mmCIF file of C-alpha atoms in Angstrom:
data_model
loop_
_atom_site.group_PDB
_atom_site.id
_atom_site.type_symbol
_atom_site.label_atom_id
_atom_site.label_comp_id
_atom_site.label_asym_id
_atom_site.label_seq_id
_atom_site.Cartn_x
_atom_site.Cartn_y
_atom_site.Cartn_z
ATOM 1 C CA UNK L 1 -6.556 -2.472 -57.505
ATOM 2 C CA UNK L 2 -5.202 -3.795 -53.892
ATOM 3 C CA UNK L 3 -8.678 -3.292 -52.219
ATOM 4 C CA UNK L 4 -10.626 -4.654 -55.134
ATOM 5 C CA UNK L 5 -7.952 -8.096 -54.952
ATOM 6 C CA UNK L 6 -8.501 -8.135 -50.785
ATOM 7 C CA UNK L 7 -12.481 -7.783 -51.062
ATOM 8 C CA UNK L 8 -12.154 -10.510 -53.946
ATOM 9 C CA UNK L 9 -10.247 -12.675 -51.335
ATOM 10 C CA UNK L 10 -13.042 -12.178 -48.556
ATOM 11 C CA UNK L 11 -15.396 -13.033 -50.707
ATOM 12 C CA UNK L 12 -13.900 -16.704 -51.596
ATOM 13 C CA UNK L 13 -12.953 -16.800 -47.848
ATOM 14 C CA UNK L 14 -16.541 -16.284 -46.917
ATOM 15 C CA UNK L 15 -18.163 -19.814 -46.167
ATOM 16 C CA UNK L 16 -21.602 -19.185 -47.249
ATOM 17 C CA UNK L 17 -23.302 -22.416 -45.743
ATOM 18 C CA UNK L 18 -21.976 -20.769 -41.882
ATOM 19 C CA UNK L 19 -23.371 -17.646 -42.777
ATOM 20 C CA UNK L 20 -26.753 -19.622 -43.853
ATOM 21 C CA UNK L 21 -26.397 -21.685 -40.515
ATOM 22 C CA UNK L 22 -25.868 -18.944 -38.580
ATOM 23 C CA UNK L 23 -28.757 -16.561 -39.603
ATOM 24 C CA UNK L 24 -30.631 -19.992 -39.432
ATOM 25 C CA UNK L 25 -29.931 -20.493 -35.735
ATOM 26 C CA UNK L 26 -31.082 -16.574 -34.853
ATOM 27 C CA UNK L 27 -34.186 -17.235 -37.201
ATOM 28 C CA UNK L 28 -34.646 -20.353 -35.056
ATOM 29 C CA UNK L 29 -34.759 -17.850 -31.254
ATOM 30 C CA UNK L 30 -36.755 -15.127 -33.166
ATOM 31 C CA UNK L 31 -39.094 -17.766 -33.475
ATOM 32 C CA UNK L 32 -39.221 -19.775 -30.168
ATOM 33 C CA UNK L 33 -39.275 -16.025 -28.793
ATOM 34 C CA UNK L 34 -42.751 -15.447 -30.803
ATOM 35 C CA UNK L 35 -43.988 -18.699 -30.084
ATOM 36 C CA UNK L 36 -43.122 -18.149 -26.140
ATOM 37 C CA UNK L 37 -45.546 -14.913 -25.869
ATOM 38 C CA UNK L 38 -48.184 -16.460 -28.002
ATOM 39 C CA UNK L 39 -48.492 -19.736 -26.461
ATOM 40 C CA UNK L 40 -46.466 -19.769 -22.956
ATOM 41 C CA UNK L 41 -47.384 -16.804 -21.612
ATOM 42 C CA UNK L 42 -50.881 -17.057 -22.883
ATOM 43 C CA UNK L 43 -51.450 -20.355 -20.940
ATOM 44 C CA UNK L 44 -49.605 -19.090 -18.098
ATOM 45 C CA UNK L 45 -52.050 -16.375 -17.939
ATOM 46 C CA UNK L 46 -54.840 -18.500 -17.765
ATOM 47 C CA UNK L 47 -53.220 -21.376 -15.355
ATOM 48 C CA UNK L 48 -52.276 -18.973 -13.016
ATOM 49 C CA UNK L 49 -55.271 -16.156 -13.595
ATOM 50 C CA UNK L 50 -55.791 -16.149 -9.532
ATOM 51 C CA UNK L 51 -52.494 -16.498 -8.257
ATOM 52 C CA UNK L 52 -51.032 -12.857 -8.152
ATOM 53 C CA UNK L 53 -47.631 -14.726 -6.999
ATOM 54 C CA UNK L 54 -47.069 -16.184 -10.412
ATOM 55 C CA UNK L 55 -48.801 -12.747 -12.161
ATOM 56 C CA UNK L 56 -45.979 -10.738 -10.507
ATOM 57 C CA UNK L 57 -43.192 -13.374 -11.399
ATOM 58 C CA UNK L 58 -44.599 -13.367 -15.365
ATOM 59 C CA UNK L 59 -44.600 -9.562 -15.674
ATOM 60 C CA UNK L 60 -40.845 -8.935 -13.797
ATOM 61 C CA UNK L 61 -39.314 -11.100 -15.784
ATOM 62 C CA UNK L 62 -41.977 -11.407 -19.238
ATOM 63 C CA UNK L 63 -39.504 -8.977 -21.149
ATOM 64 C CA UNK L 64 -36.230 -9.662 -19.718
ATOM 65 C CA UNK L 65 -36.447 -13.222 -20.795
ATOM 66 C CA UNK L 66 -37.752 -12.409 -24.364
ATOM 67 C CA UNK L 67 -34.803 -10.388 -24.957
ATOM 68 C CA UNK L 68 -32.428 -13.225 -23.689
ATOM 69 C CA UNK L 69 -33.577 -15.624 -25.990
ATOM 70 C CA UNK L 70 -33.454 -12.948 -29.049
ATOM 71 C CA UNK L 71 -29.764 -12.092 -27.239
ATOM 72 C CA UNK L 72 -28.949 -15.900 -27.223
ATOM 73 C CA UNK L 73 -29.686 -16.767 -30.453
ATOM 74 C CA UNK L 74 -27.591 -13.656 -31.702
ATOM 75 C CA UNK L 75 -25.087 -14.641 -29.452
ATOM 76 C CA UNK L 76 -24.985 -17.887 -30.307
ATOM 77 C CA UNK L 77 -25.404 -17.423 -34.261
ATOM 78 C CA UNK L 78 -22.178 -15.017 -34.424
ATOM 79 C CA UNK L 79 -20.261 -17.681 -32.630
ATOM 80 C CA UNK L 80 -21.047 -19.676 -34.902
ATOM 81 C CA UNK L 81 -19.886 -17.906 -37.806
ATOM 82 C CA UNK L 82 -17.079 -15.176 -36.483
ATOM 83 C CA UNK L 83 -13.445 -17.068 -35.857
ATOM 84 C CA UNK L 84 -12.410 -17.583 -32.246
ATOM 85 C CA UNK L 85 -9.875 -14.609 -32.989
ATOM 86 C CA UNK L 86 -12.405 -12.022 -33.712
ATOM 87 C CA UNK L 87 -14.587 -12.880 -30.666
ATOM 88 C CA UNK L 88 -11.707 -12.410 -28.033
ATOM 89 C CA UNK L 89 -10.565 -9.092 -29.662
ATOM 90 C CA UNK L 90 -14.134 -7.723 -29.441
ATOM 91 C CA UNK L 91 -14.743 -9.417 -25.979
ATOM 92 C CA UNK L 92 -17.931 -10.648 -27.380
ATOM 93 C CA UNK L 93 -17.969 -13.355 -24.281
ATOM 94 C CA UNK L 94 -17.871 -10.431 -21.789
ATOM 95 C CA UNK L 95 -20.877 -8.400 -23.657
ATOM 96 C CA UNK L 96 -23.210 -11.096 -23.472
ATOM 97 C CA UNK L 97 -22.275 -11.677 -20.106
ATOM 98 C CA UNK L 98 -22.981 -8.336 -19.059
ATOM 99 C CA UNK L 99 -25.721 -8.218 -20.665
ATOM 100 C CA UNK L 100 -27.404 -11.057 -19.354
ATOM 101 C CA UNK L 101 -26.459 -9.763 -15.657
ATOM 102 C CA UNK L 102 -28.332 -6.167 -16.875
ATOM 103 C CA UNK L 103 -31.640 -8.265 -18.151
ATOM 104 C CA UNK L 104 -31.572 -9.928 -14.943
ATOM 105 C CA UNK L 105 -31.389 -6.961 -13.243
ATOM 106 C CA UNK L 106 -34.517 -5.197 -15.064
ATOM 107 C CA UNK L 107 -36.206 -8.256 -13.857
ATOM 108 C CA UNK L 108 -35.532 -8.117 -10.201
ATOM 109 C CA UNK L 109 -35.745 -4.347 -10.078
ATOM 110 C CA UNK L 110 -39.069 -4.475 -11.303
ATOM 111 C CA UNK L 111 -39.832 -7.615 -8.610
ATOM 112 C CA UNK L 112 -38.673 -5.664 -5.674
ATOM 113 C CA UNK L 113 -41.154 -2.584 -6.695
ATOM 114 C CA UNK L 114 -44.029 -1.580 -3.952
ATOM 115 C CA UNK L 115 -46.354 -3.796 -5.129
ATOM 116 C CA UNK L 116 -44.144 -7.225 -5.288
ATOM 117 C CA UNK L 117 -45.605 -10.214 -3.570
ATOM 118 C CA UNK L 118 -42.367 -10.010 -1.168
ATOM 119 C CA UNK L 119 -43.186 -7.594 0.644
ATOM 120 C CA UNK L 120 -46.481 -7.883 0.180
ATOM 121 C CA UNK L 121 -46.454 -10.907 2.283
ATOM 122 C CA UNK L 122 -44.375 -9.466 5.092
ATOM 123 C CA UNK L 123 -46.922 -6.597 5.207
ATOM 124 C CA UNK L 124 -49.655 -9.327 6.029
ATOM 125 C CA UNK L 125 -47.295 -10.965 8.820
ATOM 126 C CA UNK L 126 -46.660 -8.422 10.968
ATOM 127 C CA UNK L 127 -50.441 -6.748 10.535
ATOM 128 C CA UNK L 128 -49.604 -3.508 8.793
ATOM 129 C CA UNK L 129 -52.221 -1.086 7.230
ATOM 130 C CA UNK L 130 -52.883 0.537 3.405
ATOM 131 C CA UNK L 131 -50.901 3.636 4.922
ATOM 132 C CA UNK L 132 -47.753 2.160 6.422
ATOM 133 C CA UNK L 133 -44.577 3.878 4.737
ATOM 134 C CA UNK L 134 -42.797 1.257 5.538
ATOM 135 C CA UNK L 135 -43.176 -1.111 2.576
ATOM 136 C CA UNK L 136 -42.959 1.916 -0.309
ATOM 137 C CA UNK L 137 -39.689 2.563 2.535
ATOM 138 C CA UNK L 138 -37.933 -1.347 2.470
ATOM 139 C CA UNK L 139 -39.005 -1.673 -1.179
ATOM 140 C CA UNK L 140 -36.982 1.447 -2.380
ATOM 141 C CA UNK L 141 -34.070 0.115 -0.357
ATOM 142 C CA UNK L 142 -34.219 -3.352 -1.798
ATOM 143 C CA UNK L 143 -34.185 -1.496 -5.717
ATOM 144 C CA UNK L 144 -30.730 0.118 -4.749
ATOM 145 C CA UNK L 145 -29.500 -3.301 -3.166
ATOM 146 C CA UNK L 146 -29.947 -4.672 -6.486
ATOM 147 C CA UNK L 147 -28.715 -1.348 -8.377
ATOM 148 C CA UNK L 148 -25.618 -1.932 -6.664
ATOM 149 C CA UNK L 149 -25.575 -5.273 -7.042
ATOM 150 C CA UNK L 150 -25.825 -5.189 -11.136
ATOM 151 C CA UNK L 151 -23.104 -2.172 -10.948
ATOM 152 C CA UNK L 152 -20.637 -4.573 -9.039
ATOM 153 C CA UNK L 153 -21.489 -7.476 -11.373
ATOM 154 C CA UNK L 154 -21.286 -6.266 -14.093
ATOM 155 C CA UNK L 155 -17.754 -4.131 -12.915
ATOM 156 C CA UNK L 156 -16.222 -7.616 -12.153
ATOM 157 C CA UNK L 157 -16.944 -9.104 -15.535
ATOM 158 C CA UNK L 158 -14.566 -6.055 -17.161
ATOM 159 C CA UNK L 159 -12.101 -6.782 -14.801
ATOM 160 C CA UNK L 160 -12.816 -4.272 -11.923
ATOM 161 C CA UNK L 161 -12.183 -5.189 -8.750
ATOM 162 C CA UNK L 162 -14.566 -3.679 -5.771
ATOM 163 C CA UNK L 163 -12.490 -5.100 -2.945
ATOM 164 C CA UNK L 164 -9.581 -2.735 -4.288
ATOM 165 C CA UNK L 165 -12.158 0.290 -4.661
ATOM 166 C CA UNK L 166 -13.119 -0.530 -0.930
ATOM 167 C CA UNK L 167 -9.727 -0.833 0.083
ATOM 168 C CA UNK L 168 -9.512 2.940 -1.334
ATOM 169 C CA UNK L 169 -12.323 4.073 0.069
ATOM 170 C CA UNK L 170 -11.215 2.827 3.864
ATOM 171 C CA UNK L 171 -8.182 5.560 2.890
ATOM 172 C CA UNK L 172 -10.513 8.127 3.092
ATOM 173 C CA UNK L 173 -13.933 6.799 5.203
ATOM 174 C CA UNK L 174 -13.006 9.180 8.435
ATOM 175 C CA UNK L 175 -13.871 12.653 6.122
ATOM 176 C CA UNK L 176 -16.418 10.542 4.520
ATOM 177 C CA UNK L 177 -18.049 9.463 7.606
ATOM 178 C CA UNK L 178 -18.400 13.040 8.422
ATOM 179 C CA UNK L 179 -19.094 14.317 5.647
ATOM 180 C CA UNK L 180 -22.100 11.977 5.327
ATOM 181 C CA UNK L 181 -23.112 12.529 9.030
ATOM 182 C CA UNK L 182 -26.013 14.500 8.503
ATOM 183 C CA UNK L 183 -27.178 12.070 5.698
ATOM 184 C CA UNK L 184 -27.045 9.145 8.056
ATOM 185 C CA UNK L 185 -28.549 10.856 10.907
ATOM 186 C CA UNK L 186 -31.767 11.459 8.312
ATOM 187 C CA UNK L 187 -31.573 7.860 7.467
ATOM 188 C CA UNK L 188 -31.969 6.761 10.274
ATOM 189 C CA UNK L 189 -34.418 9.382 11.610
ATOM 190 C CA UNK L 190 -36.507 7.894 8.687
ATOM 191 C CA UNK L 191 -36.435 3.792 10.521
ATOM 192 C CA UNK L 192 -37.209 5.569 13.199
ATOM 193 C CA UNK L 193 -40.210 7.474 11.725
ATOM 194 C CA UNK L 194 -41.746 3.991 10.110
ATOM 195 C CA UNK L 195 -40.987 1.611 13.267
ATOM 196 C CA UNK L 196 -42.696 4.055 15.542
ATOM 197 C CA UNK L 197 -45.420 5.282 13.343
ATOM 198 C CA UNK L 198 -46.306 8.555 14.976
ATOM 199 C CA UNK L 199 -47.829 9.241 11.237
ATOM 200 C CA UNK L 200 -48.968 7.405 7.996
ATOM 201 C CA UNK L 201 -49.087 8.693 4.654
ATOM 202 C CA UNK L 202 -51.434 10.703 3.714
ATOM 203 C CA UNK L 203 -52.129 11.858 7.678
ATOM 204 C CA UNK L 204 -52.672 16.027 9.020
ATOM 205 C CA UNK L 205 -49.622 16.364 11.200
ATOM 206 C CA UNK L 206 -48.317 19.997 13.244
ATOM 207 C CA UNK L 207 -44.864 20.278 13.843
ATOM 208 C CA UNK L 208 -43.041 23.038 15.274
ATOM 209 C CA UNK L 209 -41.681 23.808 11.700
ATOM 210 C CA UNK L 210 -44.786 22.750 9.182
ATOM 211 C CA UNK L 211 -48.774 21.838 9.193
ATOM 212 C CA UNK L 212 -50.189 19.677 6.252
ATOM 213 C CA UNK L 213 -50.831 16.325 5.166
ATOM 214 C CA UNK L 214 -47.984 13.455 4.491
ATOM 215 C CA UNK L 215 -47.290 12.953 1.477
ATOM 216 C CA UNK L 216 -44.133 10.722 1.257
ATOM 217 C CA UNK L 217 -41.178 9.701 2.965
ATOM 218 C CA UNK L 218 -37.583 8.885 1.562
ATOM 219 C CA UNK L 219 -34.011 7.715 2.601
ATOM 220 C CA UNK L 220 -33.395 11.437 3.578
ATOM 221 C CA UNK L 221 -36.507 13.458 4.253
ATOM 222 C CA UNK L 222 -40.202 13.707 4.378
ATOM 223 C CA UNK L 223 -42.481 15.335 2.023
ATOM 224 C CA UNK L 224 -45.446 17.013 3.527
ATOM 225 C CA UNK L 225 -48.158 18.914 1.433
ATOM 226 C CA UNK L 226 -49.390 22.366 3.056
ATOM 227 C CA UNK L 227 -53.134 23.698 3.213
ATOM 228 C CA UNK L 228 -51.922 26.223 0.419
ATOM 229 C CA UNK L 229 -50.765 22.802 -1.902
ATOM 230 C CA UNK L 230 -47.115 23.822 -1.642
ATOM 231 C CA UNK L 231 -45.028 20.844 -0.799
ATOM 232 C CA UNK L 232 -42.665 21.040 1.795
ATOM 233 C CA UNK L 233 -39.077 18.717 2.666
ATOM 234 C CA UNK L 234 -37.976 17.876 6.133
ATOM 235 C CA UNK L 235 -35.100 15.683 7.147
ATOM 236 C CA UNK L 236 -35.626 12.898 8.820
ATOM 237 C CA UNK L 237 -33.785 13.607 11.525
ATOM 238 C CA UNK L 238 -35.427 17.351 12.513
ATOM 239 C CA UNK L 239 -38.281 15.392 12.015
ATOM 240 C CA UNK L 240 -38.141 12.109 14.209
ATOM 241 C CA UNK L 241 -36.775 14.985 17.124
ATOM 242 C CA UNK L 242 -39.983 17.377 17.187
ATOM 243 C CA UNK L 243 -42.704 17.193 18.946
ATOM 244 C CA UNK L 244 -45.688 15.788 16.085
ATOM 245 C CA UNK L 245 -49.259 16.549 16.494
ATOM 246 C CA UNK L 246 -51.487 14.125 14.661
ATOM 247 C CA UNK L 247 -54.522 15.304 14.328
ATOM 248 C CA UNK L 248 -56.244 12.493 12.060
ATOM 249 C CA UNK L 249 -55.740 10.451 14.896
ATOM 250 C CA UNK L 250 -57.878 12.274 16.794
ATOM 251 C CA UNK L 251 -61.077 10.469 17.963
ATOM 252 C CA UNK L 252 -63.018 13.208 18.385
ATOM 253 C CA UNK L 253 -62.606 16.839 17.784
ATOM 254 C CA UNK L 254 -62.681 19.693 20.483
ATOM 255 C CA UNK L 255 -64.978 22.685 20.428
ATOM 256 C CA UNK L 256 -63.861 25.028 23.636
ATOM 257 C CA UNK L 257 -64.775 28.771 23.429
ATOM 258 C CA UNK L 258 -65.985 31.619 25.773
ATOM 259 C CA UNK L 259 -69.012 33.805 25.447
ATOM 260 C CA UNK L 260 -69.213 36.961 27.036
ATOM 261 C CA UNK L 261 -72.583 38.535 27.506
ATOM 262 C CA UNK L 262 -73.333 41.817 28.678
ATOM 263 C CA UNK L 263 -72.472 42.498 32.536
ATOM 264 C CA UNK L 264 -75.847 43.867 33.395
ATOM 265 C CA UNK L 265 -77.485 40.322 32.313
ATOM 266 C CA UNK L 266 -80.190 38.914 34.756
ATOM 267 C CA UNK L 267 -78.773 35.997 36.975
ATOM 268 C CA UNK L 268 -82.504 34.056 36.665
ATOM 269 C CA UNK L 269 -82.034 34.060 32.638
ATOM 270 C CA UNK L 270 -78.384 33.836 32.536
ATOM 271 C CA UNK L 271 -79.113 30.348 35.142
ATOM 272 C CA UNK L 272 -81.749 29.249 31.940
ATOM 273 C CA UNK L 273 -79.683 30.066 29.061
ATOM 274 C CA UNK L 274 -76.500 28.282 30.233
ATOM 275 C CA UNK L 275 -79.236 24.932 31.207
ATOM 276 C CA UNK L 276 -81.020 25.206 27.803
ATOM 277 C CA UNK L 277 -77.881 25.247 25.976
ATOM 278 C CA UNK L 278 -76.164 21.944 27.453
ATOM 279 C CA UNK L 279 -79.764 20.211 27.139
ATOM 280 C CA UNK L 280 -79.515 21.282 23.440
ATOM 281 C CA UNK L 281 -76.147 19.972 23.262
ATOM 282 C CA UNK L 282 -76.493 16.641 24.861
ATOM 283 C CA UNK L 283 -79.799 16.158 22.469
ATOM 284 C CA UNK L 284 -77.798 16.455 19.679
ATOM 285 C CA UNK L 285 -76.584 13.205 17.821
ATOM 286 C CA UNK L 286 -73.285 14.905 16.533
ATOM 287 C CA UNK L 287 -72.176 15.753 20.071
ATOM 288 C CA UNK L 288 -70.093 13.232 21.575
ATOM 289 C CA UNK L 289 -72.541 13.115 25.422
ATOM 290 C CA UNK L 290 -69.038 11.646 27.070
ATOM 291 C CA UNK L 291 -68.121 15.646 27.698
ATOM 292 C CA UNK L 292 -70.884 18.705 27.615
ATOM 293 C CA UNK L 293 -69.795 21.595 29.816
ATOM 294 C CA UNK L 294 -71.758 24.803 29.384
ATOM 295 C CA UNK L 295 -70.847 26.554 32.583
ATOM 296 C CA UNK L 296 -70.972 30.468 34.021
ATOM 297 C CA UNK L 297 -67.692 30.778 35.089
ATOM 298 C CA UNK L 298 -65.969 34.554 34.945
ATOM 299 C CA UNK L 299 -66.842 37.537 35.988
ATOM 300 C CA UNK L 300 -64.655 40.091 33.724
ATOM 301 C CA UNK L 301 -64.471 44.485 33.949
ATOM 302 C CA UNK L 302 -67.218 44.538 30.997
ATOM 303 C CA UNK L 303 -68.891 40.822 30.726
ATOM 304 C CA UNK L 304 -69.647 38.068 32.023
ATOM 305 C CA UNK L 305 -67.771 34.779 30.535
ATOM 306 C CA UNK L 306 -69.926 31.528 29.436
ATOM 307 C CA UNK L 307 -67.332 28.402 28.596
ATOM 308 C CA UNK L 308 -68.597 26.152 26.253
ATOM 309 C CA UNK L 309 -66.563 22.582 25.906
ATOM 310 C CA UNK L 310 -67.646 19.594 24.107
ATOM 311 C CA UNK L 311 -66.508 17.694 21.349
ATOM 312 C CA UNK L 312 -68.298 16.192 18.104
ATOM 313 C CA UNK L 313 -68.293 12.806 16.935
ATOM 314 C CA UNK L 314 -66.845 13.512 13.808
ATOM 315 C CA UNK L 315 -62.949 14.830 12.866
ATOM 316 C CA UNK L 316 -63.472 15.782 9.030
ATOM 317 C CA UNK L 317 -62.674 19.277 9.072
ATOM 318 C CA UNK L 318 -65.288 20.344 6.833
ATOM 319 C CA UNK L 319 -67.886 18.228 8.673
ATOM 320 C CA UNK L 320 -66.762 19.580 11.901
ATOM 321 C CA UNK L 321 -67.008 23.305 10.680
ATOM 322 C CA UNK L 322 -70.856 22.634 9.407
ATOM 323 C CA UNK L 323 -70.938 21.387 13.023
ATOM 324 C CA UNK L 324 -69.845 24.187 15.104
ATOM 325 C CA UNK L 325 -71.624 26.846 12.758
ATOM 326 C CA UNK L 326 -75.047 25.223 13.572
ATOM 327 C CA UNK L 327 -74.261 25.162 17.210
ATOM 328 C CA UNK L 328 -73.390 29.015 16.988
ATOM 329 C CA UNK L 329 -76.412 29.853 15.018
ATOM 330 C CA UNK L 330 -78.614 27.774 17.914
ATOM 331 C CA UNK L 331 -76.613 29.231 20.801
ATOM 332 C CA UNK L 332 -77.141 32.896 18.957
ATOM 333 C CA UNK L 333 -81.374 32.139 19.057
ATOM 334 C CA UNK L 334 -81.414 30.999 22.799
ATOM 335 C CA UNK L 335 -80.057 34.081 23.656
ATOM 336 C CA UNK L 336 -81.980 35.917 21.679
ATOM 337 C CA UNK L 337 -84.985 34.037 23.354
ATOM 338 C CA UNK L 338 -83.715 34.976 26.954
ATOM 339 C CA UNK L 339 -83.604 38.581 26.229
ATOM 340 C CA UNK L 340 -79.314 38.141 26.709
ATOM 341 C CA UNK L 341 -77.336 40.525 24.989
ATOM 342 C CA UNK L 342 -74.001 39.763 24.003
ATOM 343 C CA UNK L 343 -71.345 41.983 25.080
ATOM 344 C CA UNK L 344 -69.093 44.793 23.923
ATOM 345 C CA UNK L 345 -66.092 46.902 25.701
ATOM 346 C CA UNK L 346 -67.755 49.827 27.722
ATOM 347 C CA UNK L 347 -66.504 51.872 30.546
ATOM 348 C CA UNK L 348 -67.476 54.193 33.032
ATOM 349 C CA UNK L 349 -66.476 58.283 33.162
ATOM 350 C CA UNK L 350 -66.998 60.410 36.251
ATOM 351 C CA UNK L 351 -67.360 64.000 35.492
ATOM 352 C CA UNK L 352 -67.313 66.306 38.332
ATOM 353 C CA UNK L 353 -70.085 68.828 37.805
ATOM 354 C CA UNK L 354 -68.200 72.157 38.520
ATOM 355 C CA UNK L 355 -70.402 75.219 39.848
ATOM 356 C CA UNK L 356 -72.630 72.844 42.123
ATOM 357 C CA UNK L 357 -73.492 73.233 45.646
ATOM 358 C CA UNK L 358 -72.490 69.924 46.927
ATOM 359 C CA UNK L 359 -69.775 69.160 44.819
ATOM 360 C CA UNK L 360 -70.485 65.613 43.998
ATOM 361 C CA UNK L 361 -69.478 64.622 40.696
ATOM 362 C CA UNK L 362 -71.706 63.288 37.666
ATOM 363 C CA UNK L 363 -71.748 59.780 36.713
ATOM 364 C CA UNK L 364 -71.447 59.670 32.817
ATOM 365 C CA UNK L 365 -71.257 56.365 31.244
ATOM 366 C CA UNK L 366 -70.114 55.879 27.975
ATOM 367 C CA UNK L 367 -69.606 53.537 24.899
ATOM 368 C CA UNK L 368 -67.277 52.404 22.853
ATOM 369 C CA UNK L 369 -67.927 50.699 19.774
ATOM 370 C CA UNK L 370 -69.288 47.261 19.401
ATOM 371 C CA UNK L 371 -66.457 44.798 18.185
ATOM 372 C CA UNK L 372 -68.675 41.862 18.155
#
């Protein structure tokens, strides 16, 4: 009978015009909200159709700002109706306030992405390419400035104070600062990576420790992708202290070998071999002509050694590959046409001929098998 008399005395307590006035005012935002992505944005989107600046702004902040104005008018309508007393004992002031500090947030989190006209702009200042890491690099450390920023914000609103949690901190920051030496040393090793640009994303890099192609770089390592598609992690700072071949850097790509041909080879067709095959190389158009050497040059127990060193134009691997297999296959036929045989490991065996007159031994000379 008590809670049927105390739900019969909210009801007459209830002010029915506040309620209507207050589901009136919400009504009112759910409205100006629909009317703000029909109309607003809609002319916005054709006003400012070829200025990305304003395109960027519009889509940060498109969604933050329609769920302010559905917040405010909530906000707004329950003040309206709720006494004074039941908005300070549910904080309601400090909800919405921390709430507004999140949707701001969203927006500038999504602002200070890669793509954000920002950094965007800086990129064009100081002249950097597609491939610089160091925009994906500043942009991921401007998202946890303004992490940390909403996290302290919003902390201070509930009554948090950071300068006491850094006070605490400096209590321990000498095992901290050790702790996190490593961590910083990567860090670091990374600025140093992007400044001095010994690679780009996406580049064919040897290191003492991994070959393979970049494939991103972070506050505390680098990714790199192998030829066998496994992707491997190094910090920053084993990284930025090894030695780093970059071989898409290269502008031109080396082709040095020797070819041994058989020791008994004439020195009049040997002399026309090596002189047809540098003419063939200098006539072709893949060959860079800077730097054709096809020379004679050792003398070894079973062969003699032709060097071959030149370079081709291009540095695609698979291009350069189709490139040195021709020039094999055309080296292989002007030897052929000379009558040169290619060599293979042979050595000579003195028997002495027992039962003999004279006593002078046999000359036997024998074979091993052909490796080539």
């Amino acid at each position: 009978m008590k809670v049927w008399e105390w739900a019969g005395d909210v009801y007459h307590q209830i002010r029915w015009m506040d309620v209507l006035i207050a589901f009136g005012i919400m009504a009112l935002f759910f409205i100006v909200n629909r009317l703000l992505v029909t109309y607003v944005f809609s002319f916005m989107n054709k006003k400012f159709k070829a200025g990305e600046q304003a395109l960027m702004w519009r889509q940060a902040f498109e969604k933050p700002l329609r769920l302010f104005i559905v917040l405010l008018g909530v906000y707004l309508g329950l003040k309206y109706l709720l006494p004074a007393a039941w908005l300070a004992g549910m904080m309601f002031d400090r909800w919405f306030r921390s709430a507004v500090i999140i949707l701001a947030g969203w927006g500038l989190l999504v602002l200070s992405n890669q793509s954000s006209f920002l950094l965007e702009e800086i990129s064009k200042k100081i002249r950097l390419d597609d491939s610089s890491m160091l925009i994906p690099f500043l942009s991921k450390v401007l998202r946890f400035v303004v992490f940390v920023l909403i996290i302290t914000l919003v902390a201070s609103e509930w009554g948090f104070s950071m300068s006491g949690v850094v006070a605490g901190m400096g209590l321990g920051s000498l095992a901290i600062a050790l702790a996190a030496k490593d961590t910083l040393g990567n860090i670091i090793g990374g600025i140093v990576i992007i400044l001095e640009k010994p690679f780009s994303k996406g580049d064919w890099i040897l290191t003492p420790s991994v070959e393979g192609f970049v494939d991103d770089i972070t506050f505390r390592s680098t990714k790199i992708r192998t030829f066998a598609d496994a992707l491997v992690t190094v910090p920053n700072a084993t990284l930025s202290g090894q030695p780093i071949t970059n071989w898409s850097r290269m502008g031109k790509r080396r082709i040095n070998f020797t070819l041994n041909v058989a020791l008994d080879t004439d020195r009049g067709r040997l002399a026309a071999a090596t002189e047809r095959l540098e003419r063939m190389l200098r006539g072709d158009e893949r060959i860079d002509p800077a730097t054709i050497m096809v020379k004679f040059t050792e003398f070894q127990e079973s062969s003699l050694g032709i060097m071959f060193y030149f370079f081709t134009k291009t540095t695609v691997w698979a291009e350069y590959l189709i490139v040195k297999e021709e020039v094999n296959l055309t080296v292989l036929e002007v030897l052929e046409e000379e009558g040169i045989r290619l060599a293979y490991p042979a050595q000579r065996v003195l028997l002495e001929a027992l039962g003999e007159e004279n006593g002078s031994p046999k000359e036997v000379q024998s074979y091993s098998a052909a490796k080539y």
